Amino acid sequence: MRHEGWAGLNGGVRASHAPRVLRALVRADEIWLVVLAACVGAAAGILVSAMTHTTLLAHRVLFLVAGDGRISGLAHIDPWRAVLVPALGGLVLGALGLCVARYAPGRPVDPIEANALHGGRMSMLDSIIVTVQTVLSNSVGASVGLEAGFSQIGAAMGSRIGYLFRVRREDLRLLVGCGAAGAIGAAFDAPLAGAFYAFELVIGTYSLANLAPVALASVCAIGVTRLLHSAAPGVVVALPAGLRMADYLPIATLGIIAALLGVALMYSVTLTEALFRRSGMPAWMRPAVGGVVVGGMALVSPSVMSSGHWAMRVALEQGHPARWTLILLLMKAVASSVSIGAGFRGGLFFASLYLGVLTGAAFGGGLALVSATPLSGEICALVGMSAMAVAVVGAPMTMVFLALEMTGSLPLTGAVLVASVISSLTVRRTFGYSFATWRFHLRGESIRSAVDIGWIRTLTVGRMMRRDVKTICQTATVQAARHHYPLGSAQRCVLVDEAGRYAGMVQVPDLYAETVRESDDLARFAHYGDVMLVPQMNVREAIARFEQSESDALVVVEDVETRIVLGLLTEQHALRRYSEELDRTRRELAGEGRLHARV
């Protein structure tokens, strides 16, 4: 935070007391950031509760569901409502999309992209639109989860609060993570899972300095949801007291299988989107068609609808026959792919949990046929749940802590850790993306995590170059050049043609060689005439251009067509600025940047 009265305060303090005052201000500033994080977490908890109650109320009204309105756990559903509600809801969503495209154009920025490229800045309006679309999609039964809306609105609230209090870039990114931590923690009633979701996916790294605000945000959000009676119901599963060493081989195998199925799911979403685009169908009509497909499958089993949270609970506590488990696995995967591919808003986190439970249950059933001492079905289901979610979401420690908080079983947590690590490695080696970063890749963004790389794009050649560059016509003689550039006055001179266009560079010492005649034109000594920089290039592109040309300095031109000289950039300066920014980023990730800036 900024201290406006710093100079006046420090001026009135004796020098011997200055270190004590500095330490007190740093502590006060840290406490203030924690207070903001707690406010962000509480706000996230309120928003999660509101979204949850809204969707459950919509399920009760639209599908005439008795009880709490969790449609995915039903055995049967009214056939007409199962088809008509998603179809009509898709039409409403399509019409809303047309209005958004007209009155609020532009692509919304999600928390990962905000922290990676924009220093934590998020649009509240865009986030509200995404949240409304997510709630509407889930309310009409589309096979999508609410976690995308949860994390979006929670992170946007953190960004807005940080902006109002004018926090620095690294603190703003942290508050975005606090909002996401509170949202996910409240969604699962799991504070550790929420905190590590923020660390792994939204902040990009774990640091001890950031633990207090992130953990407090998650705890405060859960406290609010419990006060509002919105906490997720627990799951009661009978688990064995321990595991044998021989059990870890099938656990590792299940991790690989779940990872490959997770990759297939991500590919299927992309393929479905491509099929809808190629169909020539108007964008506003696609959600309605997707709703008809999902509604048709809901006639077989309502578990394919909505996020599948209650269907996962039924599968864990009651189980299904092996053949029915495989059918449900295929149907839920198709329903999720069609829903997202058709244009419904939502995420795959909740869906991946349910798909993972079904994968683990099917694996456990197959293992029982070939092994005399198989793993319990509950262990396989929970391990499959975690491994599948890691493959899709890309947060292994989040799933380890979620399994621990769901069950309280340390043996299961060890098994989940093994499967999650293997799943993460398998996805990294075979695919290389989580679902979020895969979507960025399809849009042409080179984002693999939320680690801040926005400074690379803002640190451009135009910002780094020297503008006081003298030029000389390439038709001038060596004698004229020696007059303008005495030996030792400059390392190089920039040549232009008669029209003022860049023509190359000449090393000044070369003009003073004994073999050089004073009547020679400068053009014969020109180098790098076809190698130049433009102001829009970022520092990484500039360094790559230096390496390709093997030059220690390059001219910056207005553009490659006009070739009007604007300035000069040296490789040494570009590398130094790049190194400085890397060091600043490293300190921020370790939590040292905040203390360094304040002291």
Short mmCIF file of C-alpha atoms in Angstrom, two decimals, residues 125-385:
data_model
loop_
_atom_site.label_atom_id
_atom_site.label_comp_id
_atom_site.label_asym_id
_atom_site.label_seq_id
_atom_site.Cartn_x
_atom_site.Cartn_y
_atom_site.Cartn_z
CA LEU A 125 -18.66 -5.79 -15.92
CA ASP A 126 -17.18 -8.60 -18.00
CA SER A 127 -16.94 -10.82 -14.92
CA ILE A 128 -20.58 -10.17 -14.02
CA ILE A 129 -21.58 -11.11 -17.57
CA VAL A 130 -19.58 -14.35 -17.37
CA THR A 131 -21.12 -15.12 -13.98
CA VAL A 132 -24.67 -14.55 -15.22
CA GLN A 133 -24.04 -16.73 -18.27
CA THR A 134 -22.58 -19.47 -16.06
CA VAL A 135 -25.50 -19.40 -13.64
CA LEU A 136 -27.98 -19.45 -16.52
CA SER A 137 -26.19 -22.38 -18.18
CA ASN A 138 -26.15 -24.42 -15.00
CA SER A 139 -29.72 -23.46 -14.10
CA VAL A 140 -31.16 -24.86 -17.33
CA GLY A 141 -29.32 -28.15 -16.91
CA ALA A 142 -26.31 -27.77 -19.21
CA SER A 143 -23.50 -30.15 -18.25
CA VAL A 144 -21.16 -27.46 -16.94
CA GLY A 145 -19.90 -26.53 -13.49
CA LEU A 146 -20.23 -23.29 -11.60
CA GLU A 147 -16.55 -23.11 -10.68
CA ALA A 148 -15.73 -20.90 -13.68
CA GLY A 149 -18.26 -18.34 -12.47
CA PHE A 150 -17.16 -18.76 -8.84
CA SER A 151 -13.51 -18.08 -9.54
CA GLN A 152 -14.28 -15.35 -12.10
CA ILE A 153 -16.46 -13.22 -9.84
CA GLY A 154 -14.34 -13.90 -6.74
CA ALA A 155 -11.13 -12.91 -8.50
CA ALA A 156 -12.80 -9.87 -10.06
CA MET A 157 -13.93 -8.77 -6.61
CA GLY A 158 -10.33 -9.05 -5.40
CA SER A 159 -9.15 -7.03 -8.39
CA ARG A 160 -11.79 -4.35 -7.79
CA ILE A 161 -11.02 -4.00 -4.08
CA GLY A 162 -7.30 -3.84 -4.80
CA TYR A 163 -7.87 -1.18 -7.46
CA LEU A 164 -9.99 0.93 -5.11
CA PHE A 165 -7.21 0.90 -2.51
CA ARG A 166 -4.49 1.56 -5.12
CA VAL A 167 -2.36 -1.44 -4.21
CA ARG A 168 0.77 -2.22 -6.19
CA ARG A 169 0.90 -4.69 -9.06
CA GLU A 170 2.11 -7.68 -7.01
CA ASP A 171 -0.48 -7.01 -4.28
CA LEU A 172 -3.24 -6.72 -6.86
CA ARG A 173 -2.27 -10.10 -8.30
CA LEU A 174 -2.31 -11.53 -4.78
CA LEU A 175 -5.82 -10.20 -4.10
CA VAL A 176 -7.02 -11.76 -7.35
CA GLY A 177 -5.68 -15.05 -6.02
CA CYS A 178 -7.41 -14.44 -2.68
CA GLY A 179 -10.73 -14.01 -4.46
CA ALA A 180 -10.27 -17.28 -6.34
CA ALA A 181 -9.15 -19.05 -3.15
CA GLY A 182 -12.25 -17.90 -1.31
CA ALA A 183 -14.54 -18.90 -4.15
CA ILE A 184 -13.16 -22.43 -4.60
CA GLY A 185 -12.75 -22.96 -0.86
CA ALA A 186 -16.38 -21.99 -0.32
CA ALA A 187 -17.55 -24.16 -3.23
CA PHE A 188 -16.02 -27.31 -1.71
CA ASP A 189 -16.01 -26.31 1.98
CA ALA A 190 -12.27 -27.00 1.84
CA PRO A 191 -9.96 -24.13 2.94
CA LEU A 192 -6.68 -25.85 2.04
CA ALA A 193 -7.92 -26.85 -1.40
CA GLY A 194 -9.10 -23.30 -2.02
CA ALA A 195 -5.77 -21.81 -0.94
CA PHE A 196 -3.71 -24.15 -3.10
CA TYR A 197 -6.04 -23.64 -6.05
CA ALA A 198 -5.06 -19.99 -5.85
CA PHE A 199 -1.36 -20.76 -5.46
CA GLU A 200 -1.17 -23.30 -8.27
CA LEU A 201 -3.50 -21.77 -10.85
CA VAL A 202 -4.09 -18.06 -10.19
CA ILE A 203 -0.96 -16.76 -8.44
CA GLY A 204 1.35 -19.19 -10.19
CA THR A 205 3.57 -20.16 -7.28
CA TYR A 206 3.58 -20.77 -3.55
CA SER A 207 5.41 -18.48 -1.14
CA LEU A 208 5.34 -18.26 2.64
CA ALA A 209 4.84 -14.49 2.53
CA ASN A 210 1.55 -14.95 0.64
CA LEU A 211 0.21 -17.78 2.78
CA ALA A 212 -1.52 -15.63 5.41
CA PRO A 213 -3.72 -13.52 3.09
CA VAL A 214 -4.64 -16.41 0.78
CA ALA A 215 -5.44 -18.83 3.62
CA LEU A 216 -7.43 -16.19 5.51
CA ALA A 217 -9.46 -15.36 2.39
CA SER A 218 -10.35 -19.03 1.97
CA VAL A 219 -11.30 -19.44 5.64
CA CYS A 220 -13.41 -16.27 5.65
CA ALA A 221 -15.28 -17.35 2.54
CA ILE A 222 -16.09 -20.73 4.09
CA GLY A 223 -17.23 -19.05 7.29
CA VAL A 224 -19.64 -16.88 5.32
CA THR A 225 -21.09 -19.82 3.37
CA ARG A 226 -21.66 -21.73 6.58
CA LEU A 227 -23.43 -18.76 8.13
CA LEU A 228 -25.61 -18.59 5.01
CA HIS A 229 -26.17 -22.37 5.04
CA SER A 230 -24.57 -22.75 1.62
CA ALA A 231 -21.69 -25.05 2.51
CA ALA A 232 -21.28 -28.13 0.31
CA PRO A 233 -22.61 -31.29 2.00
CA GLY A 234 -19.97 -33.78 3.07
CA VAL A 235 -19.41 -37.21 1.58
CA VAL A 236 -19.45 -40.28 3.83
CA VAL A 237 -17.25 -43.03 2.40
CA ALA A 238 -15.97 -46.16 4.17
CA LEU A 239 -12.21 -46.40 3.60
CA PRO A 240 -9.67 -49.03 4.66
CA ALA A 241 -7.34 -48.22 7.54
CA GLY A 242 -4.22 -48.53 5.39
CA LEU A 243 -2.73 -49.47 2.04
CA ARG A 244 -0.17 -52.08 1.09
CA MET A 245 2.91 -51.32 -0.99
CA ALA A 246 1.50 -53.57 -3.71
CA ASP A 247 -1.52 -51.28 -3.97
CA TYR A 248 0.50 -48.41 -5.35
CA LEU A 249 1.08 -50.08 -8.72
CA PRO A 250 -2.62 -50.11 -9.66
CA ILE A 251 -2.93 -46.61 -8.17
CA ALA A 252 -0.18 -45.36 -10.48
CA THR A 253 -1.84 -47.17 -13.41
CA LEU A 254 -5.13 -45.48 -12.60
CA GLY A 255 -3.33 -42.12 -12.59
CA ILE A 256 -2.09 -42.73 -16.14
CA ILE A 257 -5.50 -43.89 -17.38
CA ALA A 258 -7.26 -40.89 -15.84
CA ALA A 259 -4.70 -38.53 -17.36
CA LEU A 260 -5.21 -39.94 -20.84
CA LEU A 261 -8.99 -39.74 -20.49
CA GLY A 262 -8.63 -36.14 -19.30
CA VAL A 263 -6.62 -35.28 -22.40
CA ALA A 264 -9.24 -36.99 -24.56
CA LEU A 265 -11.94 -34.92 -22.84
CA MET A 266 -10.11 -31.66 -23.59
CA TYR A 267 -9.65 -32.68 -27.22
CA SER A 268 -13.31 -33.64 -27.49
CA VAL A 269 -14.41 -30.19 -26.29
CA THR A 270 -12.23 -28.57 -28.95
CA LEU A 271 -13.52 -30.96 -31.63
CA THR A 272 -17.14 -30.26 -30.68
CA GLU A 273 -16.55 -26.51 -30.91
CA ALA A 274 -15.01 -26.96 -34.34
CA LEU A 275 -17.95 -29.06 -35.51
CA PHE A 276 -20.45 -26.42 -34.41
CA ARG A 277 -18.45 -23.69 -36.15
CA ARG A 278 -18.23 -25.66 -39.40
CA SER A 279 -21.94 -26.50 -39.35
CA GLY A 280 -22.81 -22.98 -40.47
CA MET A 281 -25.34 -22.72 -37.66
CA PRO A 282 -25.76 -19.20 -36.19
CA ALA A 283 -23.88 -18.75 -32.92
CA TRP A 284 -27.06 -17.79 -31.04
CA MET A 285 -28.74 -21.09 -32.02
CA ARG A 286 -25.92 -23.43 -31.01
CA PRO A 287 -26.69 -23.51 -27.25
CA ALA A 288 -30.29 -24.54 -28.00
CA VAL A 289 -29.10 -27.45 -30.15
CA GLY A 290 -26.61 -28.43 -27.46
CA GLY A 291 -29.42 -28.25 -24.90
CA VAL A 292 -31.53 -30.67 -26.95
CA VAL A 293 -28.62 -33.14 -27.07
CA VAL A 294 -28.01 -32.91 -23.32
CA GLY A 295 -31.73 -33.15 -22.60
CA GLY A 296 -32.00 -36.26 -24.75
CA MET A 297 -29.26 -37.96 -22.76
CA ALA A 298 -30.93 -36.83 -19.51
CA LEU A 299 -33.87 -39.05 -20.47
CA VAL A 300 -31.50 -41.98 -19.96
CA SER A 301 -29.96 -40.57 -16.77
CA PRO A 302 -30.35 -37.07 -15.24
CA SER A 303 -26.80 -37.41 -13.86
CA VAL A 304 -25.46 -35.89 -17.10
CA MET A 305 -27.14 -32.58 -16.27
CA SER A 306 -25.70 -29.66 -14.36
CA SER A 307 -22.28 -29.96 -12.70
CA GLY A 308 -22.75 -33.53 -11.48
CA HIS A 309 -21.91 -32.76 -7.85
CA TRP A 310 -24.77 -34.80 -6.42
CA ALA A 311 -24.32 -37.55 -9.01
CA MET A 312 -20.72 -37.87 -7.81
CA ARG A 313 -21.98 -38.24 -4.24
CA VAL A 314 -24.39 -41.01 -5.31
CA ALA A 315 -21.62 -42.80 -7.21
CA LEU A 316 -19.29 -42.65 -4.20
CA GLU A 317 -21.78 -43.65 -1.52
CA GLN A 318 -23.98 -46.13 -3.41
CA GLY A 319 -22.02 -47.21 -6.48
CA HIS A 320 -23.26 -48.46 -9.86
CA PRO A 321 -22.96 -51.73 -11.80
CA ALA A 322 -19.82 -51.86 -13.96
CA ARG A 323 -21.63 -51.65 -17.31
CA TRP A 324 -23.82 -48.76 -16.16
CA THR A 325 -20.72 -46.98 -14.84
CA LEU A 326 -19.11 -47.09 -18.28
CA ILE A 327 -22.32 -45.83 -19.91
CA LEU A 328 -22.54 -42.93 -17.47
CA LEU A 329 -18.85 -42.12 -18.06
CA LEU A 330 -19.36 -41.90 -21.81
CA MET A 331 -22.62 -39.94 -21.52
CA LYS A 332 -21.22 -37.38 -19.07
CA ALA A 333 -18.12 -36.83 -21.21
CA VAL A 334 -20.26 -36.28 -24.31
CA ALA A 335 -22.70 -34.03 -22.44
CA SER A 336 -19.88 -31.83 -21.08
CA SER A 337 -18.19 -31.61 -24.47
CA VAL A 338 -21.44 -30.73 -26.24
CA SER A 339 -22.43 -28.17 -23.60
CA ILE A 340 -19.16 -26.23 -23.74
CA GLY A 341 -18.75 -26.74 -27.47
CA ALA A 342 -22.25 -25.41 -28.14
CA GLY A 343 -21.57 -22.21 -26.21
CA PHE A 344 -22.87 -22.78 -22.70
CA ARG A 345 -20.74 -21.04 -20.07
CA GLY A 346 -19.05 -23.04 -17.35
CA GLY A 347 -16.04 -25.11 -16.44
CA LEU A 348 -14.91 -28.70 -16.34
CA PHE A 349 -13.70 -28.83 -12.72
CA PHE A 350 -16.88 -30.33 -11.24
CA ALA A 351 -17.44 -32.47 -14.32
CA SER A 352 -13.89 -33.84 -14.11
CA LEU A 353 -14.49 -34.86 -10.49
CA TYR A 354 -17.56 -36.89 -11.44
CA LEU A 355 -15.88 -38.36 -14.50
CA GLY A 356 -12.90 -39.29 -12.34
CA VAL A 357 -15.14 -41.07 -9.84
CA LEU A 358 -16.72 -43.07 -12.66
CA THR A 359 -13.29 -43.83 -14.15
CA GLY A 360 -11.99 -45.04 -10.80
CA ALA A 361 -15.09 -47.12 -10.16
CA ALA A 362 -14.81 -48.78 -13.57
CA PHE A 363 -11.10 -49.40 -12.99
CA GLY A 364 -11.82 -50.91 -9.58
CA GLY A 365 -14.44 -53.20 -11.07
CA GLY A 366 -12.03 -54.41 -13.72
CA LEU A 367 -9.28 -54.87 -11.14
CA ALA A 368 -11.57 -57.07 -9.06
CA LEU A 369 -11.87 -59.48 -12.00
CA VAL A 370 -8.11 -60.04 -12.33
CA SER A 371 -6.79 -59.64 -8.78
CA ALA A 372 -7.38 -61.77 -5.73
CA THR A 373 -6.82 -58.79 -3.41
CA PRO A 374 -8.07 -55.76 -5.33
CA LEU A 375 -8.28 -52.20 -4.09
CA SER A 376 -11.58 -51.14 -2.59
CA GLY A 377 -13.98 -49.48 -4.99
CA GLU A 378 -14.09 -46.35 -2.82
CA ILE A 379 -10.30 -45.93 -2.95
CA CYS A 380 -10.30 -46.34 -6.73
CA ALA A 381 -13.16 -43.87 -7.14
CA LEU A 382 -11.50 -41.16 -5.02
CA VAL A 383 -8.09 -41.68 -6.58
CA GLY A 384 -9.65 -41.55 -10.06
CA MET A 385 -11.52 -38.38 -9.09
#
